[in-house]
């Protein structure tokens, strides 16, 4: 139990997926203009990443590793993740229209989010078992949500400032991300 | 022959993936802690890009249009797996420092982007050189960013000390360590984006046009997601964009 909490905190805050591992930068920069959309994106990522970590980990532990096909992990994982996102989308549309309304538009954007594949591969290289993988996926996604919501809050305020012309647009967002990364660096002593 | 030179020039200068198109930024930020890592990552990506462009171009009339994206992904993922094993076997030190970013070449937007926009529509030889040009352009970008970060962060280039460090009582360079850490990547890239904005503005004033930045940095997530190829999701992304406005 203690170990699982450590994994959760480490993946959510200490090794923040966006700010220290640079995974999932696309949505972090693209969908962070407003706090509401950022939170929606975060919700969708939490949903997909937790499920995909479970599925990829089960496939690896029960199919790929015992049969000696572990070297196929990259190919298998990317196809499984793409299919999974499609499936989650269809399932939500049919069974939970309300949730689909709020998360649906973000789901296709997640398919190639490198964070999803990256965390699946990290689970394998860290030798996590299935439960640890799921917790790691959940923690990572929470970390992503924290980062993107803070970023959206800052960006809403940046709009009102007088920014030097060359830095308008993505440059100032990157400077902000750099400052946030420095702040998150402070957590590195926690674990 | 002209076509070959034109493709190489296009990839390395005119549509340089790092500086002009701003594609593949996840690996750019993550692995450029030193010039050597940047070079290694760039060359690995180049190999994958050339091989996948070659195979996709060969198969362009065989792969049915509706399943082309999954087919491309399987092809790219296979080559990435091969490259991963080659690096692991022959350059273990590079493999240790690049880690999971080698298998993540699969989701690098440059590779699927070139497959979709060039290799699937053009003959084999130009496609190979298109991949080579783009790959070398990416390598150049990563190496240059790596050099800047390594000089600022450690006073070294390719591991060789070029700026003498300050020792006790001796004047010298004090490394700004933050530049080889995560925040430094964001700062260097921010400076690069701002610099490109200035260059673009100057070129516009002279009446020249530079190819526009695509990908996440232009707020255009779709161009790098493989979902972009099915009409359905691009409609959705539009609605996200509208919602944001």
XYZ file of C-alpha atoms in Angstrom:
436
model
C 0.000 0.000 0.000
C 2.763 2.391 1.006
C 4.551 1.565 -2.227
C 1.443 2.359 -4.288
C 1.076 5.773 -2.628
C 4.741 6.449 -3.368
C 4.204 5.573 -7.035
C 1.130 7.815 -7.154
C 2.885 10.841 -5.657
C 6.046 10.274 -7.671
C 4.220 10.058 -10.993
C 1.775 12.888 -10.279
C 4.100 15.511 -8.836
C 7.776 14.598 -8.594
C 8.230 13.243 -12.123
C 5.471 15.300 -13.682
C 4.727 13.863 -17.091
C 4.677 17.181 -18.947
C 7.099 19.310 -16.989
C 9.891 16.839 -16.420
C 9.360 14.088 -18.975
C 8.048 16.187 -21.884
C 5.344 13.708 -22.792
C 1.946 14.963 -23.895
C 3.213 18.423 -24.794
C 0.822 18.747 -27.726
C -2.410 18.976 -25.722
C -0.535 20.833 -22.979
C 0.198 23.658 -25.410
C -2.803 23.267 -27.684
C -5.760 22.849 -25.303
C -4.664 25.098 -22.440
C -6.274 28.396 -23.399
C -9.195 28.086 -20.983
C -9.453 26.438 -17.590
C -12.688 24.601 -18.457
C -11.375 23.015 -21.643
C -8.105 22.213 -19.894
C -9.981 20.456 -17.109
C -12.047 18.552 -19.699
C -8.886 17.421 -21.429
C -7.421 16.411 -18.074
C -10.523 14.358 -17.285
C -10.324 12.571 -20.616
C -6.626 11.830 -20.102
C -7.251 10.432 -16.598
C -9.941 8.183 -18.033
C -7.965 6.897 -21.025
C -4.551 6.633 -19.378
C -5.847 4.563 -16.454
C -7.681 2.153 -18.751
C -4.832 1.920 -21.251
C -2.262 1.228 -18.521
C -4.451 -1.604 -17.279
C -5.011 -3.080 -20.738
C -1.402 -2.809 -21.957
C -0.083 -4.200 -18.705
C -2.487 -7.165 -18.837
C -1.553 -7.844 -22.454
C 2.154 -7.690 -21.652
C 2.026 -9.834 -18.511
C -0.441 -12.444 -19.747
C 0.249 -12.666 -23.479
C 3.490 -11.067 -24.673
C 5.862 -12.001 -21.851
C 4.854 -15.700 -21.451
C 4.936 -16.351 -25.197
C 8.309 -14.663 -25.728
C 6.948 -11.911 -27.946
C 7.973 -9.120 -25.576
C 9.964 -7.433 -28.347
C 6.704 -6.690 -30.158
C 5.574 -4.399 -27.352
C 5.858 -1.103 -29.259
C 3.834 -2.347 -32.236
C 1.215 -4.083 -30.113
C 0.827 -1.200 -27.658
C 0.289 1.486 -30.267
C -2.356 -0.552 -32.066
C -4.067 -1.510 -28.815
C -4.110 2.107 -27.641
C -5.542 3.372 -30.937
C -8.239 0.712 -30.912
C -8.928 1.264 -27.229
C -9.547 4.985 -27.643
C -11.984 4.280 -30.471
C -13.710 1.673 -28.347
C -13.931 3.929 -25.287
C -15.424 6.614 -27.492
C -18.092 4.301 -28.892
C -18.873 2.874 -25.462
C -19.264 6.307 -23.873
C -21.446 7.507 -26.734
C -23.851 4.591 -26.281
C -23.789 4.048 -22.533
C -22.932 7.362 -20.892
C -24.060 10.204 -23.146
C -23.585 12.766 -20.367
C -19.931 11.885 -19.829
C -19.459 11.670 -23.598
C -20.785 15.200 -23.951
C -18.079 16.548 -21.695
C -15.124 14.332 -22.656
C -15.958 13.080 -26.152
C -14.357 15.850 -28.174
C -11.006 15.339 -26.481
C -10.795 11.588 -26.949
C -9.519 11.561 -30.564
C -6.813 14.044 -29.588
C -5.486 11.558 -27.063
C -4.911 8.695 -29.485
C -1.405 9.723 -30.436
C -0.658 11.549 -27.252
C 2.831 10.242 -26.659
C 2.131 10.147 -22.935
C -0.216 7.177 -23.355
C 2.364 5.053 -25.172
C 5.221 6.451 -23.094
C 3.681 5.494 -19.769
C 2.723 2.035 -21.045
C 6.375 1.475 -21.998
C 7.621 2.966 -18.725
C 5.463 0.514 -16.769
C 7.238 -2.320 -18.557
C 10.748 -0.914 -18.164
C 10.112 -0.254 -14.452
C 8.870 -3.826 -14.076
C 5.574 -2.739 -12.507
C 2.899 -5.365 -11.922
C -0.667 -4.760 -13.096
C -1.869 -2.852 -10.006
C 1.273 -0.715 -9.872
C 0.839 0.040 -13.591
C -2.721 1.233 -13.110
C -1.710 3.417 -10.160
C 1.191 4.799 -12.164
C -1.148 5.591 -15.055
C -3.657 7.281 -12.768
C -0.930 9.309 -11.038
C 0.594 10.388 -14.325
C -2.779 11.516 -15.623
C -3.480 13.443 -12.414
C -0.084 15.119 -12.832
C -0.999 16.017 -16.403
C -4.318 17.490 -15.249
C -2.627 19.543 -12.518
C -0.101 20.918 -14.988
C -2.578 21.745 -17.761
C -5.103 23.389 -15.409
C -2.425 25.572 -13.786
C -1.119 26.458 -17.232
C -4.617 27.399 -18.451
C -5.145 29.592 -15.383
C -1.872 31.418 -16.046
C -2.642 31.764 -19.752
C -6.004 33.383 -19.024
C -4.111 36.059 -17.090
C -1.305 36.387 -19.642
C -3.871 37.509 -22.207
C -4.123 40.874 -20.449
C -0.403 41.564 -20.370
C 1.822 43.459 -22.713
C 4.138 40.806 -24.096
C 7.091 41.643 -26.392
C 5.968 40.947 -29.927
C 8.286 38.031 -30.821
C 7.251 36.225 -27.635
C 3.523 36.360 -28.329
C 1.873 33.017 -28.914
C 3.681 29.824 -28.069
C 6.985 31.409 -26.956
C 5.540 32.993 -23.820
C 3.690 29.751 -23.083
C 7.000 27.909 -23.219
C 8.637 30.416 -20.865
C 5.701 29.905 -18.493
C 6.117 26.136 -18.792
C 9.815 26.535 -17.980
C 9.028 28.516 -14.836
C 6.437 25.917 -13.827
C 9.014 23.186 -14.408
C 11.402 25.039 -12.079
C 8.670 25.217 -9.448
C 7.965 21.502 -9.786
C 11.690 20.886 -9.412
C 11.194 21.812 -5.787
C 9.323 18.555 -5.282
C 12.284 16.451 -6.340
C 13.416 16.029 -2.743
C 10.039 14.732 -1.567
C 10.718 11.105 -2.443
C 19.066 14.221 -59.869
C 17.557 17.682 -59.494
C 14.660 16.163 -57.634
C 17.038 14.537 -55.160
C 18.909 17.766 -54.423
C 15.614 19.632 -54.179
C 14.233 17.110 -51.643
C 17.384 17.244 -49.520
C 17.361 21.050 -49.526
C 13.680 21.095 -48.713
C 14.141 18.879 -45.660
C 17.326 20.437 -44.330
C 16.611 24.126 -44.960
C 13.297 25.161 -46.469
C 11.019 22.992 -44.366
C 13.392 22.114 -41.547
C 11.225 20.089 -39.147
C 12.661 21.641 -35.992
C 13.191 25.290 -36.906
C 10.548 25.929 -39.568
C 7.765 23.371 -39.193
C 8.254 22.939 -35.405
C 7.315 19.273 -35.504
C 8.366 16.503 -33.155
C 8.852 18.725 -30.150
C 8.487 16.062 -27.447
C 11.787 14.352 -28.339
C 13.364 17.722 -29.139
C 12.818 18.927 -25.595
C 13.512 15.628 -23.917
C 16.758 14.407 -25.442
C 18.712 17.575 -26.190
C 20.481 17.629 -22.826
C 23.729 17.188 -24.747
C 24.836 17.458 -28.359
C 25.644 13.745 -28.460
C 22.137 12.722 -27.354
C 20.599 15.088 -29.895
C 22.763 13.657 -32.659
C 21.966 10.073 -31.670
C 18.243 10.691 -31.504
C 18.307 12.593 -34.811
C 20.154 9.809 -36.611
C 17.879 7.106 -35.179
C 14.866 9.077 -36.392
C 16.531 9.538 -39.801
C 16.987 5.792 -40.231
C 13.346 5.138 -39.353
C 12.195 7.952 -41.634
C 14.190 6.745 -44.657
C 13.167 3.112 -44.234
C 9.490 3.840 -43.612
C 9.319 6.285 -46.533
C 10.941 3.634 -48.752
C 8.500 0.883 -47.779
C 5.414 3.075 -47.765
C 6.289 4.449 -51.171
C 6.774 0.906 -52.510
C 3.425 -0.167 -51.098
C 1.551 3.010 -51.952
C -0.562 1.361 -54.638
C -1.220 -1.770 -52.593
C -2.343 -0.322 -49.257
C -6.089 0.422 -49.446
C -6.834 4.055 -48.743
C -9.145 3.399 -45.806
C -6.674 1.421 -43.732
C -3.577 3.378 -44.705
C -2.983 5.009 -41.322
C -2.957 1.770 -39.304
C -0.790 0.243 -42.041
C 1.665 3.159 -41.840
C 1.792 2.844 -38.076
C 2.605 -0.853 -38.210
C 5.378 -0.189 -40.761
C 6.848 2.656 -38.701
C 6.571 0.697 -35.450
C 8.400 -2.267 -37.004
C 11.328 -0.113 -38.092
C 11.390 1.625 -34.724
C 11.647 -1.762 -33.016
C 14.548 -2.735 -35.309
C 16.358 0.554 -34.648
C 15.750 0.168 -30.924
C 17.473 -3.216 -30.906
C 20.352 -1.974 -33.060
C 20.991 0.961 -30.726
C 20.642 -1.252 -27.670
C 23.089 -3.768 -29.119
C 25.733 -1.507 -30.618
C 25.576 1.793 -28.674
C 24.360 0.789 -25.194
C 25.453 4.115 -23.674
C 23.192 6.037 -26.069
C 20.366 3.596 -25.395
C 20.733 4.198 -21.674
C 20.512 7.970 -22.034
C 17.672 8.059 -24.582
C 15.585 5.415 -22.793
C 11.923 5.279 -23.764
C 12.311 8.108 -26.262
C 13.599 5.617 -28.850
C 10.372 3.553 -28.971
C 8.479 6.855 -28.852
C 9.840 7.677 -32.325
C 6.666 5.851 -33.425
C 4.499 8.773 -32.373
C 6.854 11.423 -33.751
C 4.638 13.549 -35.992
C 7.384 14.000 -38.596
C 7.358 10.345 -39.584
C 3.610 9.848 -40.036
C 3.417 13.342 -41.535
C 5.955 12.532 -44.262
C 4.342 9.150 -44.903
C 0.961 10.780 -45.307
C 1.955 13.884 -47.238
C 4.850 12.640 -49.380
C 5.762 8.961 -49.449
C 2.230 7.714 -50.045
C 1.922 9.876 -53.161
C 5.383 9.832 -54.741
C 7.796 7.338 -56.365
C 10.422 5.493 -54.355
C 13.620 7.440 -55.049
C 12.307 10.938 -54.234
C 10.579 9.489 -51.157
C 13.852 8.058 -49.852
C 15.587 11.397 -50.267
C 12.628 13.226 -48.791
C 13.015 11.051 -45.695
C 16.784 11.575 -45.688
C 16.447 15.352 -46.033
C 13.830 15.622 -43.306
C 15.820 13.296 -41.064
C 19.041 15.257 -41.520
C 17.150 18.502 -40.925
C 15.796 17.069 -37.681
C 19.278 15.822 -36.708
C 20.720 19.270 -37.384
C 18.031 20.906 -35.261
C 18.475 18.522 -32.335
C 22.270 18.748 -32.452
C 22.270 22.551 -32.532
C 19.830 22.778 -29.622
C 21.907 20.151 -27.806
C 25.088 22.188 -28.375
C 23.462 25.370 -27.012
C 22.159 23.593 -23.917
C 25.440 21.775 -23.328
C 27.532 24.964 -23.600
C 25.260 26.940 -21.286
C 24.653 24.098 -18.871
C 28.076 22.474 -18.659
C 30.504 24.513 -20.769
C 31.054 21.521 -23.031
C 30.467 20.525 -26.654
C 30.139 16.794 -27.383
C 31.536 16.163 -23.912
C 34.722 18.194 -24.499
C 35.259 21.096 -22.110
C 35.362 24.276 -24.247
C 34.770 26.838 -21.517
C 37.242 26.434 -18.656
C 35.305 26.060 -15.430
C 35.769 28.418 -12.512
C 37.820 26.736 -9.814
C 38.842 27.971 -6.417
C 40.647 31.260 -6.979
C 40.643 30.815 -10.766
C 38.414 32.896 -13.020
C 36.289 30.872 -15.402
C 32.836 29.829 -16.500
C 30.200 28.885 -13.954
C 27.795 26.489 -15.655
C 24.099 27.392 -15.566
C 23.055 23.873 -14.637
C 19.356 24.593 -15.165
C 19.937 24.462 -18.935
C 20.694 20.752 -18.933
C 17.690 20.123 -16.680
C 14.034 20.088 -17.687
C 13.224 23.817 -17.317
C 16.184 24.756 -19.538
C 14.626 22.851 -22.425
C 11.544 25.058 -22.256
C 13.604 28.257 -22.037
C 15.842 27.352 -24.990
C 12.833 26.413 -27.102
C 10.986 29.604 -26.130
C 14.003 31.624 -27.283
C 14.077 29.639 -30.515
C 10.373 30.201 -31.216
C 10.775 33.934 -30.532
C 13.822 34.067 -32.824
C 11.882 32.342 -35.601
C 9.044 34.846 -35.101
C 11.519 37.685 -35.693
C 12.991 35.963 -38.764
C 9.504 35.334 -40.135
C 8.508 38.962 -39.631
C 11.672 40.126 -41.441
C 11.108 37.697 -44.312
C 7.507 38.823 -44.614
C 8.620 42.443 -44.814
C 10.918 41.504 -47.686
C 8.082 39.688 -49.389
C 9.585 36.222 -48.946
C 7.481 33.520 -47.376
C 8.658 30.872 -44.950
C 6.628 27.691 -44.642
C 4.257 28.085 -41.683
C 4.805 26.226 -38.436
C 2.506 23.264 -38.047
C 1.843 20.945 -35.166
C 1.212 21.761 -31.565
C 3.047 25.054 -31.640
C 0.572 26.532 -34.045
C -2.233 25.226 -31.845
C -2.841 22.617 -34.493
C -2.941 19.349 -32.605
C -4.584 17.585 -35.492
C -1.609 17.635 -37.797
C 0.265 15.264 -35.580
C -2.506 13.025 -34.396
C -3.128 9.975 -36.449
C -6.796 10.566 -35.856
C -6.476 13.431 -38.310
C -6.740 11.023 -41.171
C -10.273 9.914 -40.438
C -12.654 12.708 -41.307
C -14.685 12.181 -38.171
C -12.101 13.272 -35.677
C -11.029 16.345 -37.600
C -14.584 17.598 -37.366
C -14.354 17.032 -33.647
C -11.092 18.863 -33.324
C -12.695 21.772 -35.119
C -15.418 21.822 -32.534
C -12.755 21.860 -29.801
C -11.108 24.787 -31.521
C -14.415 26.608 -31.823
C -15.197 25.950 -28.226
C -11.875 27.500 -27.323
C -12.626 30.636 -29.240
